[in-house]
């Protein structure tokens, strides 16, 4: 199994690829603006080039931007201390600045990596089963939409299911091979089976299975999704980096069911 330093280094290297910067830009303690471009090795679900995407590992911020947003990003990072760039009310400044260009602040997410000293198999009242890609072919239904992604089903390479005594699937953790070195975990548990340790048992087991295959598991949650963040912590994950993404207004309207 890889070391904690290797896990962090893999994440930094992948973020550097996604952002078109260097790992040192993410750890050097300064704010940096770089131009975004399409990169074949980037995480598969990213829509590149970015309009404006801000990322921090806690030591300065990297803004990966299209050329038309570069001055806005520089001005924003010059006006606001790095510790507050991802906080309201400062975020309103960025949103106001990108609106004339047709952008809106859209996604704000926290990403988690496993802490090896804390990651271990966890028990739950149900039997767990490792699932390969073919085992999940019939599971692309609404109740498992966080664990699996219909639009990129070819990337859903591994899962762990929880089954009740009748053999019914009541919880599912799936992982997407989003890039060469890192696989992202998603989790769903049926409503009647929550708060029984199912989510953390599935997440921790899948994380260990991913590590056994020489890949880095990672987990994403909106900062306000308390149940998901608590599951990450219970499962042996800890916060690693945060991202804030500007998307075009039409995309944000579609997300909100407008138009």
Tab-separated table of C-alpha atoms in Angstrom:
chain	number	residue	atom	x	y	z
A	1	UNK	CA	0.000	0.000	0.000
A	2	UNK	CA	1.222	3.514	-0.766
A	3	UNK	CA	2.302	5.943	1.932
A	4	UNK	CA	0.484	9.058	3.126
A	5	UNK	CA	3.030	11.243	1.341
A	6	UNK	CA	2.483	9.325	-1.888
A	7	UNK	CA	-1.287	9.827	-1.604
A	8	UNK	CA	-0.917	13.579	-1.144
A	9	UNK	CA	1.690	13.821	-3.901
A	10	UNK	CA	-0.615	12.004	-6.323
A	11	UNK	CA	-3.450	14.416	-5.543
A	12	UNK	CA	-1.211	17.454	-5.954
A	13	UNK	CA	0.137	16.122	-9.240
A	14	UNK	CA	-3.369	15.529	-10.592
A	15	UNK	CA	-4.591	18.955	-9.495
A	16	UNK	CA	-1.577	20.478	-11.236
A	17	UNK	CA	-2.530	18.650	-14.440
A	18	UNK	CA	-6.162	19.744	-14.178
A	19	UNK	CA	-5.248	23.370	-13.516
A	20	UNK	CA	-2.249	23.676	-15.894
A	21	UNK	CA	0.046	24.677	-13.050
A	22	UNK	CA	2.800	22.989	-11.034
A	23	UNK	CA	2.477	21.205	-7.675
A	24	UNK	CA	4.658	23.933	-6.189
A	25	UNK	CA	2.062	26.519	-7.252
A	26	UNK	CA	-0.381	24.688	-4.954
A	27	UNK	CA	1.947	24.466	-1.968
A	28	UNK	CA	4.147	27.555	-2.251
A	29	UNK	CA	1.992	29.812	-0.102
A	30	UNK	CA	1.232	32.398	-2.780
A	31	UNK	CA	-1.684	33.138	-5.095
A	32	UNK	CA	-1.190	32.236	-8.763
A	33	UNK	CA	-3.206	32.787	-11.945
A	34	UNK	CA	-2.633	30.375	-14.847
A	35	UNK	CA	-4.363	29.933	-18.189
A	36	UNK	CA	-6.578	26.874	-18.506
A	37	UNK	CA	-6.563	24.568	-21.529
A	38	UNK	CA	-7.796	21.147	-22.536
A	39	UNK	CA	-5.578	18.398	-21.125
A	40	UNK	CA	-6.128	14.712	-22.001
A	41	UNK	CA	-4.877	13.554	-18.591
A	42	UNK	CA	-7.317	15.759	-16.615
A	43	UNK	CA	-10.128	14.311	-14.535
A	44	UNK	CA	-12.665	12.986	-17.028
A	45	UNK	CA	-15.677	14.935	-15.736
A	46	UNK	CA	-14.020	18.359	-15.956
A	47	UNK	CA	-15.183	20.686	-18.727
A	48	UNK	CA	-12.014	22.355	-19.959
A	49	UNK	CA	-10.846	24.976	-20.420
A	50	UNK	CA	-12.199	26.486	-17.223
A	51	UNK	CA	-13.775	29.915	-17.222
A	52	UNK	CA	-12.430	30.431	-13.716
A	53	UNK	CA	-11.623	27.723	-11.187
A	54	UNK	CA	-10.023	28.458	-7.817
A	55	UNK	CA	-8.279	25.688	-5.873
A	56	UNK	CA	-6.542	25.689	-2.511
A	57	UNK	CA	-4.673	23.047	-0.554
A	58	UNK	CA	-4.433	25.521	2.317
A	59	UNK	CA	-1.226	27.239	1.182
A	60	UNK	CA	-2.261	29.933	-1.262
A	61	UNK	CA	-4.747	29.718	-4.132
A	62	UNK	CA	-4.372	28.795	-7.797
A	63	UNK	CA	-6.872	30.297	-10.255
A	64	UNK	CA	-7.015	28.418	-13.560
A	65	UNK	CA	-8.838	30.682	-15.987
A	66	UNK	CA	-9.657	31.487	-19.573
A	67	UNK	CA	-7.823	34.547	-20.815
A	68	UNK	CA	-10.917	36.769	-20.555
A	69	UNK	CA	-11.232	36.017	-16.817
A	70	UNK	CA	-7.552	36.423	-15.926
A	71	UNK	CA	-7.690	40.058	-14.846
A	72	UNK	CA	-10.818	39.404	-12.778
A	73	UNK	CA	-9.090	36.576	-10.941
A	74	UNK	CA	-5.968	38.657	-10.310
A	75	UNK	CA	-8.015	41.560	-8.978
A	76	UNK	CA	-10.105	39.300	-6.751
A	77	UNK	CA	-7.062	37.605	-5.234
A	78	UNK	CA	-5.347	40.965	-4.731
A	79	UNK	CA	-8.361	42.460	-2.933
A	80	UNK	CA	-9.248	39.542	-0.664
A	81	UNK	CA	-6.911	37.759	1.795
A	82	UNK	CA	-6.257	34.148	0.755
A	83	UNK	CA	-7.977	32.797	3.866
A	84	UNK	CA	-11.260	34.468	2.808
A	85	UNK	CA	-11.281	33.896	-0.962
A	86	UNK	CA	-13.751	31.002	-0.624
A	87	UNK	CA	-16.027	32.719	1.894
A	88	UNK	CA	-19.058	34.928	1.623
A	89	UNK	CA	-19.357	37.896	1.541
A	90	UNK	CA	-16.125	38.002	-0.519
A	91	UNK	CA	-17.503	35.493	-3.045
A	92	UNK	CA	-20.130	38.079	-3.990
A	93	UNK	CA	-17.308	40.257	-5.299
A	94	UNK	CA	-16.222	37.497	-7.677
A	95	UNK	CA	-19.791	36.758	-8.736
A	96	UNK	CA	-20.447	40.440	-9.461
A	97	UNK	CA	-17.228	40.664	-11.492
A	98	UNK	CA	-17.919	37.626	-13.712
A	99	UNK	CA	-21.568	38.393	-14.461
A	100	UNK	CA	-20.843	40.910	-17.253
A	101	UNK	CA	-18.879	38.142	-18.996
A	102	UNK	CA	-21.804	35.713	-18.685
A	103	UNK	CA	-20.419	33.780	-15.706
A	104	UNK	CA	-21.676	32.921	-12.250
A	105	UNK	CA	-20.027	31.324	-9.244
A	106	UNK	CA	-21.461	27.805	-9.331
A	107	UNK	CA	-19.731	24.954	-7.498
A	108	UNK	CA	-18.043	25.118	-4.103
A	109	UNK	CA	-16.756	21.747	-2.929
A	110	UNK	CA	-14.395	20.161	-0.459
A	111	UNK	CA	-12.281	17.151	-1.406
A	112	UNK	CA	-11.093	14.447	0.983
A	113	UNK	CA	-8.216	11.972	0.930
A	114	UNK	CA	-7.793	8.872	3.119
A	115	UNK	CA	-5.775	9.201	6.315
A	116	UNK	CA	-3.992	5.863	6.490
A	117	UNK	CA	-3.665	5.926	10.270
A	118	UNK	CA	-7.474	6.130	10.513
A	119	UNK	CA	-8.649	4.095	7.521
A	120	UNK	CA	-9.812	0.602	8.488
A	121	UNK	CA	-12.674	-1.806	7.708
A	122	UNK	CA	-15.844	-0.767	9.536
A	123	UNK	CA	-18.707	-3.023	10.568
A	124	UNK	CA	-22.384	-2.622	9.754
A	125	UNK	CA	-25.412	-4.903	10.287
A	126	UNK	CA	-25.487	-6.050	6.651
A	127	UNK	CA	-23.320	-8.235	4.459
A	128	UNK	CA	-20.920	-6.486	2.095
A	129	UNK	CA	-19.919	-7.631	-1.354
A	130	UNK	CA	-17.282	-6.281	-3.736
A	131	UNK	CA	-18.761	-5.552	-7.171
A	132	UNK	CA	-16.925	-5.403	-10.475
A	133	UNK	CA	-18.027	-3.342	-13.452
A	134	UNK	CA	-20.232	-6.065	-14.907
A	135	UNK	CA	-21.985	-6.601	-11.579
A	136	UNK	CA	-23.234	-3.000	-11.639
A	137	UNK	CA	-24.676	-2.936	-15.161
A	138	UNK	CA	-28.289	-3.044	-13.950
A	139	UNK	CA	-27.839	-0.526	-11.117
A	140	UNK	CA	-28.073	2.692	-13.123
A	141	UNK	CA	-31.298	3.752	-11.452
A	142	UNK	CA	-32.213	6.907	-9.494
A	143	UNK	CA	-31.591	5.416	-6.045
A	144	UNK	CA	-27.925	4.785	-6.922
A	145	UNK	CA	-27.260	8.019	-8.828
A	146	UNK	CA	-24.619	9.266	-6.380
A	147	UNK	CA	-22.696	5.992	-6.408
A	148	UNK	CA	-22.835	5.515	-10.194
A	149	UNK	CA	-22.960	7.891	-13.164
A	150	UNK	CA	-25.046	6.928	-16.183
A	151	UNK	CA	-23.311	9.483	-18.421
A	152	UNK	CA	-19.873	7.985	-17.717
A	153	UNK	CA	-20.719	4.397	-16.871
A	154	UNK	CA	-17.573	3.137	-18.590
A	155	UNK	CA	-15.579	4.779	-15.769
A	156	UNK	CA	-17.478	3.034	-12.950
A	157	UNK	CA	-14.936	0.290	-12.378
A	158	UNK	CA	-15.526	-0.966	-8.836
A	159	UNK	CA	-18.114	-0.933	-6.070
A	160	UNK	CA	-19.134	-2.384	-2.741
A	161	UNK	CA	-22.756	-3.269	-2.028
A	162	UNK	CA	-24.571	-3.849	1.268
A	163	UNK	CA	-27.336	-6.482	1.273
A	164	UNK	CA	-30.083	-7.279	3.773
A	165	UNK	CA	-31.034	-10.796	4.824
A	166	UNK	CA	-33.275	-11.224	1.774
A	167	UNK	CA	-30.412	-10.356	-0.586
A	168	UNK	CA	-31.793	-6.920	-1.405
A	169	UNK	CA	-29.233	-4.208	-2.183
A	170	UNK	CA	-29.712	-1.488	0.444
A	171	UNK	CA	-26.495	0.523	0.055
A	172	UNK	CA	-23.910	1.048	-2.657
A	173	UNK	CA	-20.511	2.729	-2.862
A	174	UNK	CA	-19.116	3.045	-6.354
A	175	UNK	CA	-15.930	4.544	-7.706
A	176	UNK	CA	-15.224	6.266	-10.977
A	177	UNK	CA	-11.807	6.009	-12.627
A	178	UNK	CA	-11.733	9.750	-13.189
A	179	UNK	CA	-8.021	9.857	-14.024
A	180	UNK	CA	-5.038	7.572	-14.236
A	181	UNK	CA	-4.055	7.652	-10.575
A	182	UNK	CA	-7.219	8.587	-8.641
A	183	UNK	CA	-10.686	7.033	-8.319
A	184	UNK	CA	-13.594	9.014	-6.880
A	185	UNK	CA	-16.032	7.437	-4.407
A	186	UNK	CA	-19.779	8.077	-4.425
A	187	UNK	CA	-22.260	6.632	-1.943
A	188	UNK	CA	-25.998	5.922	-1.691
A	189	UNK	CA	-27.979	4.217	1.088
A	190	UNK	CA	-31.726	3.606	0.882
A	191	UNK	CA	-33.664	5.883	3.280
A	192	UNK	CA	-34.863	3.155	5.613
A	193	UNK	CA	-31.323	1.902	6.217
A	194	UNK	CA	-29.497	5.120	7.062
A	195	UNK	CA	-27.873	6.005	10.409
A	196	UNK	CA	-26.801	2.390	10.907
A	197	UNK	CA	-23.169	2.709	9.828
A	198	UNK	CA	-23.838	1.444	6.305
A	199	UNK	CA	-22.375	4.421	4.445
A	200	UNK	CA	-19.122	4.467	6.395
A	201	UNK	CA	-18.716	0.688	6.158
A	202	UNK	CA	-19.167	0.842	2.381
A	203	UNK	CA	-16.933	3.886	1.925
A	204	UNK	CA	-14.066	2.581	4.041
A	205	UNK	CA	-14.195	-0.860	2.417
A	206	UNK	CA	-14.178	0.608	-1.077
A	207	UNK	CA	-11.308	2.951	-0.190
A	208	UNK	CA	-9.230	-0.029	0.931
A	209	UNK	CA	-10.095	-1.939	-2.242
A	210	UNK	CA	-8.988	1.043	-4.336
A	211	UNK	CA	-5.698	1.359	-2.472
A	212	UNK	CA	-5.092	-2.371	-2.934
A	213	UNK	CA	-5.259	-1.722	-6.680
A	214	UNK	CA	-2.584	0.975	-6.491
A	215	UNK	CA	-4.979	3.907	-6.951
A	216	UNK	CA	-5.791	6.867	-4.691
A	217	UNK	CA	-9.417	7.069	-3.480
A	218	UNK	CA	-10.891	10.535	-3.135
A	219	UNK	CA	-14.222	11.844	-1.936
A	220	UNK	CA	-16.051	15.099	-2.701
A	221	UNK	CA	-18.773	16.903	-0.785
A	222	UNK	CA	-20.354	20.331	-0.760
A	223	UNK	CA	-19.198	22.039	2.439
A	224	UNK	CA	-22.820	22.301	3.640
A	225	UNK	CA	-23.646	18.607	3.033
A	226	UNK	CA	-23.157	17.670	6.675
A	227	UNK	CA	-24.192	13.984	6.328
A	228	UNK	CA	-21.713	13.474	3.485
A	229	UNK	CA	-18.886	15.284	5.278
A	230	UNK	CA	-19.549	13.293	8.458
A	231	UNK	CA	-19.440	10.082	6.418
A	232	UNK	CA	-16.069	11.062	4.957
A	233	UNK	CA	-14.686	11.692	8.452
A	234	UNK	CA	-16.127	8.471	9.914
A	235	UNK	CA	-14.722	6.503	6.990
A	236	UNK	CA	-11.141	7.636	7.626
A	237	UNK	CA	-10.923	10.555	5.194
A	238	UNK	CA	-9.739	14.078	5.975
A	239	UNK	CA	-10.047	17.390	4.061
A	240	UNK	CA	-7.305	17.864	1.455
A	241	UNK	CA	-8.319	20.653	-0.922
A	242	UNK	CA	-11.221	22.927	-1.888
A	243	UNK	CA	-12.462	24.194	-5.250
A	244	UNK	CA	-14.718	27.041	-6.376
A	245	UNK	CA	-15.833	27.038	-9.996
A	246	UNK	CA	-17.379	29.676	-12.234
A	247	UNK	CA	-19.722	28.355	-14.935
A	248	UNK	CA	-21.670	30.185	-17.623
A	249	UNK	CA	-25.049	31.615	-16.665
A	250	UNK	CA	-26.977	29.185	-18.897
A	251	UNK	CA	-25.400	26.228	-17.073
A	252	UNK	CA	-26.329	27.687	-13.669
A	253	UNK	CA	-29.879	28.328	-14.865
A	254	UNK	CA	-30.195	24.719	-16.010
A	255	UNK	CA	-28.957	23.536	-12.612
A	256	UNK	CA	-31.701	25.639	-11.023
A	257	UNK	CA	-34.405	24.487	-13.458
A	258	UNK	CA	-34.719	27.913	-15.054
A	259	UNK	CA	-35.513	28.272	-18.748
